[in-house]
PDB file of C-alpha atoms in Angstrom:
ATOM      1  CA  UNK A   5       0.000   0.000   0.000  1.00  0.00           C
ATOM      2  CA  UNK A   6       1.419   3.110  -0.862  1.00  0.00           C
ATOM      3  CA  UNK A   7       0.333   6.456   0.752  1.00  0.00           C
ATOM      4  CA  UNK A   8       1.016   9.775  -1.125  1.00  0.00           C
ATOM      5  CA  UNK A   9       0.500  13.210  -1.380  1.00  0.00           C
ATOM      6  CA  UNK A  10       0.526  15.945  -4.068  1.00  0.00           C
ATOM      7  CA  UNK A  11       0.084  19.915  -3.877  1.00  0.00           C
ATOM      8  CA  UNK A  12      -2.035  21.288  -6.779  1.00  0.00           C
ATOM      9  CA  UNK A  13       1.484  21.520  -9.267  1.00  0.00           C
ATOM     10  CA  UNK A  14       2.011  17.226  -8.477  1.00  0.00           C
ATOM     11  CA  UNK A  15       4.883  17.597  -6.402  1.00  0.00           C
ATOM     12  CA  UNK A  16       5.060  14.849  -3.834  1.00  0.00           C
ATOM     13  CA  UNK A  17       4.850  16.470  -0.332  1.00  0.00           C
ATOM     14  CA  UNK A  18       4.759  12.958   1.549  1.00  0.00           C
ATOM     15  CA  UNK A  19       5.528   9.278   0.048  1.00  0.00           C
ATOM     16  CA  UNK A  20       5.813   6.356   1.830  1.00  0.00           C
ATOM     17  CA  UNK A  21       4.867   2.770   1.106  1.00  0.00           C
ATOM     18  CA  UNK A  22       3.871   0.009   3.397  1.00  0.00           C
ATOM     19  CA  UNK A  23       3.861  -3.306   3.146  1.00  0.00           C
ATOM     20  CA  UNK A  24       1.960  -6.619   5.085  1.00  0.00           C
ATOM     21  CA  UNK A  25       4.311 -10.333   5.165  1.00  0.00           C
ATOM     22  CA  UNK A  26       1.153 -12.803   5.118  1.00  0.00           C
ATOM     23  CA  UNK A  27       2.916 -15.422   6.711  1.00  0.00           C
ATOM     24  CA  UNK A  28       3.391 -13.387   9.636  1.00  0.00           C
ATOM     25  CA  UNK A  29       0.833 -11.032   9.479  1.00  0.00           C
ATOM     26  CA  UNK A  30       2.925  -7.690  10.267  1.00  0.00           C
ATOM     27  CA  UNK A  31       2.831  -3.958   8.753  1.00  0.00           C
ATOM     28  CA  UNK A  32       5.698  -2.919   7.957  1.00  0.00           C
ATOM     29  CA  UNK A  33       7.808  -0.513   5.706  1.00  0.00           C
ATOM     30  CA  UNK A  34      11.489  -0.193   4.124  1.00  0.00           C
ATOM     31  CA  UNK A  35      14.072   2.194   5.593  1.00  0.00           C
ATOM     32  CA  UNK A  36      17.326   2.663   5.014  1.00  0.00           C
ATOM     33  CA  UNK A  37      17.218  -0.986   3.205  1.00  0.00           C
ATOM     34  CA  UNK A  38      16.017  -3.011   6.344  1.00  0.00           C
ATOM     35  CA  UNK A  39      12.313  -3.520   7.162  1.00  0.00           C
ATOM     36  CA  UNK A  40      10.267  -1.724  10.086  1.00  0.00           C
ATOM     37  CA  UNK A  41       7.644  -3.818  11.640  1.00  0.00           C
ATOM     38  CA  UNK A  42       4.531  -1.457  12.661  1.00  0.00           C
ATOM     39  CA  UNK A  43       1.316  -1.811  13.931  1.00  0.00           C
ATOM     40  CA  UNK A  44      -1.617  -1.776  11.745  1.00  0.00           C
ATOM     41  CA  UNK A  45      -2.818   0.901  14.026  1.00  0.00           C
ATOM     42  CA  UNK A  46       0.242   2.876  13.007  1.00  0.00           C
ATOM     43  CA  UNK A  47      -0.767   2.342   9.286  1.00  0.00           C
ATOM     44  CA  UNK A  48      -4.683   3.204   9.890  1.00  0.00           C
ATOM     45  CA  UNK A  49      -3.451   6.891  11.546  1.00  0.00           C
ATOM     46  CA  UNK A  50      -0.809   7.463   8.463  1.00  0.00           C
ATOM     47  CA  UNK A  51      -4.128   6.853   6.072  1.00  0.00           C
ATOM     48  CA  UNK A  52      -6.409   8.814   8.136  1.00  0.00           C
ATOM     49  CA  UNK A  53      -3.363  11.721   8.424  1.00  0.00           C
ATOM     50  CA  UNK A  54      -2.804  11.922   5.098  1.00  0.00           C
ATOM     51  CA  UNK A  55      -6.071  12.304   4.341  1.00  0.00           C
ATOM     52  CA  UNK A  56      -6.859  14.810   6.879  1.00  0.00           C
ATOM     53  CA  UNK A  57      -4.451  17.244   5.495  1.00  0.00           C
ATOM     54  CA  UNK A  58      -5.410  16.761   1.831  1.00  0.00           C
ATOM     55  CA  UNK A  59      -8.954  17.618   2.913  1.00  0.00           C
ATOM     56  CA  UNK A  60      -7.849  20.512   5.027  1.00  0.00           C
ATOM     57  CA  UNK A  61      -5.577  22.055   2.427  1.00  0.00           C
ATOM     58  CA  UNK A  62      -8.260  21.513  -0.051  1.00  0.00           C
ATOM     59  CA  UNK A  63     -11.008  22.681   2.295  1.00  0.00           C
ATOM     60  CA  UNK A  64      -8.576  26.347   3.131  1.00  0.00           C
ATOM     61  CA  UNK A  65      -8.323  27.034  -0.896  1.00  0.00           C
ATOM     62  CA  UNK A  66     -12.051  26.226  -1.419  1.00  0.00           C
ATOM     63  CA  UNK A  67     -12.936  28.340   1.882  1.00  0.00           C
ATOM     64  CA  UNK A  68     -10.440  31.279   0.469  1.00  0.00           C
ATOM     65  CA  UNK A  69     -11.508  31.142  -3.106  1.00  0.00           C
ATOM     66  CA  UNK A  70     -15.111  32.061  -1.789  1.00  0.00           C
ATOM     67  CA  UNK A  71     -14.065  35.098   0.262  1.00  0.00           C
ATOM     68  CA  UNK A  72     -12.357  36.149  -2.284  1.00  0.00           C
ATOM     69  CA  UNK A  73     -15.368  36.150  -4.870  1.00  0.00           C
ATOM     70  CA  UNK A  74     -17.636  37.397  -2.114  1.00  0.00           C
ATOM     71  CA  UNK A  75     -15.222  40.595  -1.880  1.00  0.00           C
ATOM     72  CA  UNK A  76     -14.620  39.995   2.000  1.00  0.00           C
TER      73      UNK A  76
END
């Protein structure tokens, strides 16, 4: 699974890719060439994270675009 995120030009702002070993059903992700064993907690808050700030970034432009075309 590979989380990532993108301002409105596609530059990558955060990348990072997880992965789940089956056969002994752990989270984990690749750093510095050796694996790190997380929790799928830790995975569910990266997703949820990410997401948060995508929508609040998003959410700030939309909010500001509207001032803006109300004249405020």
């Amino acid at each position: 699974m590979s989380l990532e995120a993108t301002d409105n030009l596609g530059r990558v702002k955060y990348s990072k890719t997880y992965g789940f070993d089956s056969k002994n059903r752990v989270w984990f992700y690749v750093c510095d060439g050796k694996c790190v064993e997380v929790t799928q907690e830790h995975v569910y808050q990266a997703l949820v994270n990410t997401y948060k700030s995508l929508m609040s970034v998003e959410n700030l432009v939309s909010d500001n675009l509207t001032v803006a075309e109300e004249g405020y």
